[in-house]
Coordinates of C-alpha atoms in Angstrom, one line a residue:
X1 CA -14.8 4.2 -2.5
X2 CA -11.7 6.1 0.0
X3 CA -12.8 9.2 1.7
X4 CA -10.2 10.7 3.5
X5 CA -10.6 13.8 5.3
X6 CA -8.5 16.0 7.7
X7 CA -6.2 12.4 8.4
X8 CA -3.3 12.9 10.8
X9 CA -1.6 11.1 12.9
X10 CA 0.8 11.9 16.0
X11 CA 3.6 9.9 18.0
X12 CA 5.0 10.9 21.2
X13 CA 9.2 10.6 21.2
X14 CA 11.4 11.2 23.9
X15 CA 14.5 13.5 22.8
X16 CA 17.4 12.6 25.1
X17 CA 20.6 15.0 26.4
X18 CA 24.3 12.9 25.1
X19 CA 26.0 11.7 28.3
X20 CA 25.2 10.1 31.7
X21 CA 23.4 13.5 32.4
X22 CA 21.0 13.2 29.8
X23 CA 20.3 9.7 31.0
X24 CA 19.3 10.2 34.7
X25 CA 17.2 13.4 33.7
X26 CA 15.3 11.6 30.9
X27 CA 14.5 8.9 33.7
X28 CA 13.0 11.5 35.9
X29 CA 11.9 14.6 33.9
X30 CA 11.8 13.0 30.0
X31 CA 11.8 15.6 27.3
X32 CA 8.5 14.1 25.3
X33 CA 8.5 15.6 22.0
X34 CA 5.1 15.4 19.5
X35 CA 6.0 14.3 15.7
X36 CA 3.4 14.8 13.3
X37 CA 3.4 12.3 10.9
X38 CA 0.7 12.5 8.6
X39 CA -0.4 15.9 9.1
X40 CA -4.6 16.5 7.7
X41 CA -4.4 14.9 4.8
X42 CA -7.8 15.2 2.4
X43 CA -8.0 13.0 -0.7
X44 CA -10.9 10.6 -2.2
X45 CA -10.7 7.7 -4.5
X46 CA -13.7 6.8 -6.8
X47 CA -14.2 2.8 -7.1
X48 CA -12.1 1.5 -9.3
X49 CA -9.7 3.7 -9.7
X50 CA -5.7 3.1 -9.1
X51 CA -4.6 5.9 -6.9
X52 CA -0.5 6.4 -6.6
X53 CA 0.4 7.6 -3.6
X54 CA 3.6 9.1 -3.9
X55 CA 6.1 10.5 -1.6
X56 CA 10.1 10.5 -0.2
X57 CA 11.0 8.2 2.1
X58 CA 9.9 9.7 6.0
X59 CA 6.9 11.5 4.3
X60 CA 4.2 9.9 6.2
X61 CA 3.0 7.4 3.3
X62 CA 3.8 4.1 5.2
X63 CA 1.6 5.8 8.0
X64 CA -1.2 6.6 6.3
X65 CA -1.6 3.2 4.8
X66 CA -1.6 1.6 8.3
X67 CA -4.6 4.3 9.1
X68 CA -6.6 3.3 5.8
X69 CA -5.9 -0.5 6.7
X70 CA -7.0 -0.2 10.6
X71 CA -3.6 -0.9 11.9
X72 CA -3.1 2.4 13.2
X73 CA -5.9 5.0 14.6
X74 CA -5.9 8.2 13.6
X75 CA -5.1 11.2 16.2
X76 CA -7.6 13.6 14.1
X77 CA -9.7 13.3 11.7
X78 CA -11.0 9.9 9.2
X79 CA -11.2 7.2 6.2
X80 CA -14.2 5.7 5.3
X81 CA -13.4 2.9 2.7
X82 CA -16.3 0.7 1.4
X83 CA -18.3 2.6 3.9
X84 CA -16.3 1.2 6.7
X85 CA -13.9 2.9 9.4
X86 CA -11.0 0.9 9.4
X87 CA -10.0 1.0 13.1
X88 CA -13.7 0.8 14.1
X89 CA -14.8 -2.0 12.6
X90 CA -11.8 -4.1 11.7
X91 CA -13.1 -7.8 11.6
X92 CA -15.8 -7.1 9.4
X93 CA -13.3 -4.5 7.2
X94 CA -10.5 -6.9 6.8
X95 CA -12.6 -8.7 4.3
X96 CA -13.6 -5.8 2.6
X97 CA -9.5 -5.3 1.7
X98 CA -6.4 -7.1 0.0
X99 CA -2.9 -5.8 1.3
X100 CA 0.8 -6.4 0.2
X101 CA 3.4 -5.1 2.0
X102 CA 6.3 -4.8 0.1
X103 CA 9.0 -7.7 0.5
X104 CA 7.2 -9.1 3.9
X105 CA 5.3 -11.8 2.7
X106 CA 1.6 -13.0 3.9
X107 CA 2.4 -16.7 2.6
X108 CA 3.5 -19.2 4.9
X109 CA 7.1 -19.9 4.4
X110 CA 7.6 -24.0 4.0
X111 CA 3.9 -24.6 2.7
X112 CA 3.5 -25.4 -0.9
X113 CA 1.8 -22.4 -2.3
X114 CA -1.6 -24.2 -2.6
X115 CA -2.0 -25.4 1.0
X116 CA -1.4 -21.2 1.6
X117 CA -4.2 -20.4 -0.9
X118 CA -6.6 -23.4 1.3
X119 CA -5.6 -22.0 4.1
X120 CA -6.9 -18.3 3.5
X121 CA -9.9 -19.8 1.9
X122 CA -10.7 -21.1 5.8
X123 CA -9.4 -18.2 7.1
X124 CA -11.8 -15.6 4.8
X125 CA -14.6 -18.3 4.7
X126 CA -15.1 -18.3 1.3
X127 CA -17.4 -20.7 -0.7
X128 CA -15.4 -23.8 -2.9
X129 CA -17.3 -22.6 -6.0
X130 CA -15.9 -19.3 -5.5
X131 CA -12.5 -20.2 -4.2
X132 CA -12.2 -22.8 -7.5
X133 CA -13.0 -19.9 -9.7
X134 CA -10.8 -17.5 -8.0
X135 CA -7.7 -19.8 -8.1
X136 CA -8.3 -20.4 -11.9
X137 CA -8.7 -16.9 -13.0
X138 CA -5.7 -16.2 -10.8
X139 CA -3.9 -19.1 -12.4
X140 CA -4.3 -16.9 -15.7
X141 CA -3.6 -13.5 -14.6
X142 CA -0.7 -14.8 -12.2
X143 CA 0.4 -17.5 -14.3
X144 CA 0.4 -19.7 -11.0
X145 CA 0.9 -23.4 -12.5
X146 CA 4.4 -23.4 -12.6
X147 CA 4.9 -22.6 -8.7
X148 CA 1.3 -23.4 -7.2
X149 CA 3.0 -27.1 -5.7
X150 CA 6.3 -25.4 -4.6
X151 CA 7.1 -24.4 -1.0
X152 CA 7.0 -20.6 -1.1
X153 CA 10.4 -20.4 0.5
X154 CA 12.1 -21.8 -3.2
X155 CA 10.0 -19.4 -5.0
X156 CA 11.7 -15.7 -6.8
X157 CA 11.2 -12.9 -5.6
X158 CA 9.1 -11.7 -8.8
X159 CA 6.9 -15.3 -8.2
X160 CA 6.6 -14.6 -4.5
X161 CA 5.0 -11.1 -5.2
X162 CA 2.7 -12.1 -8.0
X163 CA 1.5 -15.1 -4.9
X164 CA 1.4 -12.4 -2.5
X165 CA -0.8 -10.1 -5.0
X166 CA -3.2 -13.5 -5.6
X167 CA -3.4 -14.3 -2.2
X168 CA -4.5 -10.8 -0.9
X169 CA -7.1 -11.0 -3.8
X170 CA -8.0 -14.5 -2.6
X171 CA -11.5 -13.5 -1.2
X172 CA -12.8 -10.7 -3.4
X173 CA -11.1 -7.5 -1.6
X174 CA -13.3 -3.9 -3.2
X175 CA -10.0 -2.2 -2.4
X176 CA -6.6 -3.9 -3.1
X177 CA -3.3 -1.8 -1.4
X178 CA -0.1 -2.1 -2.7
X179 CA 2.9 -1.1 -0.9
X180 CA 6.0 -1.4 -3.3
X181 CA 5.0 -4.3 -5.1
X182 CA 7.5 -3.9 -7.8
X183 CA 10.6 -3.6 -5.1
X184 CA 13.9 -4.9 -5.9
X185 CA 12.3 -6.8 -9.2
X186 CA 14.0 -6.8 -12.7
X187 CA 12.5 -5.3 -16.0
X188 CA 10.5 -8.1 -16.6
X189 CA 8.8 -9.0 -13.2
X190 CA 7.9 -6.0 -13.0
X191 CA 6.3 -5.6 -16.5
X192 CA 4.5 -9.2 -15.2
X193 CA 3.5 -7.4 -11.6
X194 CA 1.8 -4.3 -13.7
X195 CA -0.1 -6.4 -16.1
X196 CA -1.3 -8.6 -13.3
X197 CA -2.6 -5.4 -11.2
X198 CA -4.0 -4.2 -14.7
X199 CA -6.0 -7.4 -15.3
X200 CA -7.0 -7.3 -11.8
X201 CA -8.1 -3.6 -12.0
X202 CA -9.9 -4.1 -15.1
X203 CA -11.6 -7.8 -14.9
X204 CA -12.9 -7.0 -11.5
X205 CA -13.0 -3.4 -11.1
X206 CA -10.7 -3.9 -8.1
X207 CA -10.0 -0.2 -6.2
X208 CA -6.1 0.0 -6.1
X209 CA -4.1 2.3 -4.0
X210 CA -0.5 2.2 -4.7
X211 CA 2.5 3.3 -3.0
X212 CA 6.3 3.1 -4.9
X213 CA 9.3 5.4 -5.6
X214 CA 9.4 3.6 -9.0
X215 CA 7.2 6.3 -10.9
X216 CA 7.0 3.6 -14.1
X217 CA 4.3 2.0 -12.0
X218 CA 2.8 5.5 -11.6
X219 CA 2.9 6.4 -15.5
X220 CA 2.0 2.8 -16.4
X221 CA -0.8 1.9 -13.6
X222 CA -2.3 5.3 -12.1
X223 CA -5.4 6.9 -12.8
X224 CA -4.6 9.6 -9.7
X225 CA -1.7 10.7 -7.9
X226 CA -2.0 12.2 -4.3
X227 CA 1.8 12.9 -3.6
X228 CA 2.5 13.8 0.2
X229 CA 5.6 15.5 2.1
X230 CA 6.2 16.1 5.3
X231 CA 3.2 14.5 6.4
X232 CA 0.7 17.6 4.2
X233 CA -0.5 16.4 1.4
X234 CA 1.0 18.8 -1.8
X235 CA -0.8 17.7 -4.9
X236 CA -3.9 15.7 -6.0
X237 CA -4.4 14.7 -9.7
X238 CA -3.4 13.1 -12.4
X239 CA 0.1 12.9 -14.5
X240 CA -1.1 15.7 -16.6
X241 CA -2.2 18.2 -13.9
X242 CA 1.2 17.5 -12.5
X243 CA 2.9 18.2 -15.7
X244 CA 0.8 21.2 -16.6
X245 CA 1.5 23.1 -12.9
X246 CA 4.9 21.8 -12.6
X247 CA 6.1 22.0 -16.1
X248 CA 7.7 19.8 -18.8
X249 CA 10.0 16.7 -18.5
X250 CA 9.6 13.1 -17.3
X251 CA 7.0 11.9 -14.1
X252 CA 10.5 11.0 -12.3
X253 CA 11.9 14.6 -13.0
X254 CA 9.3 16.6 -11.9
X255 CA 8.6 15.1 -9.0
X256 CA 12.4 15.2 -8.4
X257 CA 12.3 18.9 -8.6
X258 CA 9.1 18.9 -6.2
X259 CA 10.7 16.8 -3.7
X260 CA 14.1 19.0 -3.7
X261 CA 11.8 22.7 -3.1
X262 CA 10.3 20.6 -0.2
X263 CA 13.5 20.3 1.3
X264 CA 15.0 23.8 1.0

């Protein structure tokens, strides 16, 4: 389960005069500005659900992630996820979790994709009966035999994610999160991405929380939306809460509309 609750996080930034002016002062008297960028945030996630979080680019999302992942620590406030705090107890959490960052790959570059997958199973400590049956259920979920002997640096992007999304799974994760995972992919990768976090979502009952601007991967794979801007948080729910409050139209519409009164 993902508590979060009152979640914000601050950064210090120096705002500098144009000019040489501006450049000796700033060495002597700096103008430090505070930037809040995830502002008390309050949103749970039952176990296995798949939560979208949704938001326009600069809304605090990528921030928040790295606070419910224990790469950042929070200013204010918490997440408890799997009864852990992320930033407090980080080795023992990181095998609690599966993360996928977008297009920066976890798989080492000039190994063969199975030498990767033995090298996590060292790395995460997990048993050979379990990392045999992990790599063949992953085999049929992924559909990993026609690129589990190539170097990962030959495979497509599509084939790279669907690794990345096995490898983060790799050791059992409760929570699984999923930062653009269907990026820069055409139609059909990205039909194979969904289906694989389906299978995964269902077979195992893997938590899943989501971020994307693609809101197919919302309509298709979420259970919840938490939509953020401006680092607050402005809706929690599902698609048809969001629909009912915001009115008719497609997911991609409406929250067109909600982004653009934001902004005004």
């Amino acid at each position: 389960m993902v508590v979060v609750e009152n979640l914000s996080k601050t950064f210090k930034k120096e705002e500098k005069e144009k000019g040489l002016r501006g450049s000796l002062k700033s060495l002597f008297s700096p103008n430090i500005k505070e930037v809040k960028a995830v502002d008390g945030i309050n949103f749970s996630v039952e176990e296995g659900q798949i939560l979208g979080f949704i938001g326009p680019n600069g809304a605090g999302k990528s921030t928040a992630i790295k606070m419910m992942t224990g790469i950042l620590t929070p200013s204010a406030g918490r997440c408890i996820i799997n009864g852990y705090i992320p930033y407090k107890n980080r080795r023992q959490y990181v095998k609690e979790i599966g993360v996928v960052f977008g297009q920066r790959t976890q798989l080492w570059w000039d190994l063969p994709l199975c030498e990767t997958f033995e090298v996590l199973k060292e790395i995460y400590e997990i048993e050979e009966s379990v990392y045999k049956r992990n790599i063949e259920m992953f085999n049929e979920i992924f559909q990993l035999e026609e690129i589990f002997y190539k170097p990962v640096r030959t495979l497509s992007l599509g084939q790279r994610m669907r690794a990345d999304i096995a490898a983060a799974m790799i050791h059992n994760p409760k929570v699984l999160f999923l930062d653009e995972p269907t990026i820069g992919l055409d139609v059909v990768m990205k039909d194979n991405v969904r289906n694989a976090v389906k299978k995964i979502n269902q077979n195992l009952g893997t938590t899943v929380v989501l971020t994307t601007h693609d809101m197919s991967d919302i309509e298709l794979l979420a259970d919840k939306i938490v939509m953020i801007d401006h680092g607050k948080m402005i809706f929690e729910g599902d698609t048809l809460e969001l629909k009912e409050i915001y009115g008719d139209g497609t997911l991609e519409e409406i929250v067109k509309k909600i982004y653009c009164r934001g902004n005004q």
